[in-house]
Short mmCIF file of C-alpha atoms in Angstrom, two decimals:
data_model
loop_
_atom_site.label_atom_id
_atom_site.label_comp_id
_atom_site.label_asym_id
_atom_site.label_seq_id
_atom_site.Cartn_x
_atom_site.Cartn_y
_atom_site.Cartn_z
CA MET A 107 7.31 -10.32 -5.03
CA LEU A 108 6.08 -7.67 -2.64
CA TYR A 109 2.59 -9.11 -2.29
CA LYS A 110 3.23 -12.37 -0.46
CA ASP A 111 0.44 -12.94 2.07
CA CYS A 112 -1.17 -9.58 1.32
CA GLY A 113 -4.38 -10.83 -0.20
CA PHE A 114 -6.18 -11.41 -3.44
CA TYR A 115 -6.63 -7.78 -4.52
CA LEU A 116 -2.95 -6.93 -4.22
CA ARG A 117 -1.98 -10.02 -6.23
CA TYR A 118 -4.60 -9.15 -8.84
CA ALA A 119 -3.34 -5.56 -9.10
CA HIS A 120 0.24 -6.80 -9.52
CA SER A 121 -0.73 -9.20 -12.28
CA PHE A 122 -2.68 -6.48 -14.10
CA VAL A 123 0.14 -3.92 -13.87
CA TYR A 124 2.84 -6.32 -15.01
CA LYS A 125 0.80 -7.54 -17.97
CA LYS A 126 1.27 -4.01 -19.25
CA ARG A 127 5.01 -4.76 -19.46
CA SER A 128 6.07 -2.37 -16.74
CA PRO A 129 9.21 -3.48 -14.93
CA GLU A 130 8.39 -4.55 -11.38
CA SER A 131 10.88 -2.06 -9.97
CA ASP A 132 9.03 0.86 -11.59
CA ILE A 133 5.78 0.38 -9.70
CA TYR A 134 5.13 -0.02 -5.97
CA LEU A 135 1.67 -1.17 -4.91
CA THR A 136 0.95 -0.82 -1.22
CA TYR A 137 -1.43 -0.79 1.66
CA LEU A 138 -0.46 1.18 4.75
CA LEU A 139 -0.62 -1.81 7.08
CA LYS A 140 1.70 -4.67 6.23
CA CYS A 141 -0.18 -7.24 8.31
CA ARG A 142 -3.68 -7.71 9.63
CA PRO A 143 -3.98 -6.98 13.38
CA LEU A 144 -5.29 -9.95 15.35
CA ARG A 145 -7.19 -7.88 17.90
CA GLN A 146 -8.75 -4.44 18.26
CA TYR A 147 -6.33 -1.57 17.90
CA ASN A 148 -6.17 2.21 17.93
CA LYS A 149 -6.34 3.13 14.26
CA GLU A 150 -4.65 6.52 14.59
CA GLU A 151 -1.76 5.11 16.62
CA LEU A 152 -1.22 2.24 14.18
CA ARG A 153 -1.32 4.58 11.19
CA ALA A 154 1.22 6.90 12.82
CA PHE A 155 3.40 3.90 13.68
CA SER A 156 3.20 2.43 10.15
CA LYS A 157 3.84 5.56 8.09
CA PRO A 158 7.63 5.79 8.74
CA PHE A 159 8.05 2.16 7.61
CA LEU A 160 6.14 2.87 4.40
CA ILE A 161 8.19 6.00 3.72
CA GLN A 162 11.41 4.03 4.25
CA GLN A 163 10.26 1.29 1.88
CA ILE A 164 9.52 3.88 -0.79
CA LYS A 165 12.93 5.51 -0.30
CA THR A 166 14.64 2.11 -0.52
CA ILE A 167 12.75 0.86 -3.57
CA GLN A 168 12.61 4.23 -5.39
CA PRO A 169 9.73 3.35 -7.69
CA LYS A 170 8.64 5.60 -10.54
CA PHE A 171 4.99 5.09 -9.60
CA ILE A 172 3.28 4.41 -6.28
CA VAL A 173 -0.17 2.83 -6.28
CA CYS A 174 -1.93 3.37 -2.96
CA LEU A 175 -4.49 0.65 -2.35
CA GLY A 176 -7.32 1.97 -0.24
CA ASP A 177 -8.40 5.12 1.53
CA THR A 178 -6.19 4.59 4.55
CA VAL A 179 -2.87 4.74 2.74
CA VAL A 180 -4.03 7.68 0.58
CA GLN A 181 -5.15 9.62 3.66
CA VAL A 182 -1.86 9.00 5.46
CA MET A 183 0.38 9.70 2.47
CA PHE A 184 -1.35 12.98 1.64
CA ASP A 185 -2.14 14.00 5.25
CA ASP A 186 -5.80 14.39 4.32
CA LYS A 187 -8.42 12.51 6.34
CA GLU A 188 -11.06 13.41 3.76
CA ALA A 189 -9.23 11.80 0.83
CA HIS A 190 -10.97 8.82 -0.74
CA VAL A 191 -10.27 6.48 -3.61
CA LYS A 192 -12.83 5.03 -5.94
CA ILE A 193 -12.53 1.70 -7.69
#
């Protein structure tokens, strides 16, 4: 599973999506950051550093649907700092 050590909400989202009988390979749920930084960091630098890894994962997995979890990943994926998600 792609959500190991990624937190409660990602596991919950996975369980909800797969209860709808969608094959796991069809849907990719993601945050931008793949780990929680242990100290203060420059957000813009880390986002710029992380984006190529996310793009490569998407190219490798080739999901039919991508679920962006949170404002940060939506803003980076769409190059729009004003983009927001609502839950």
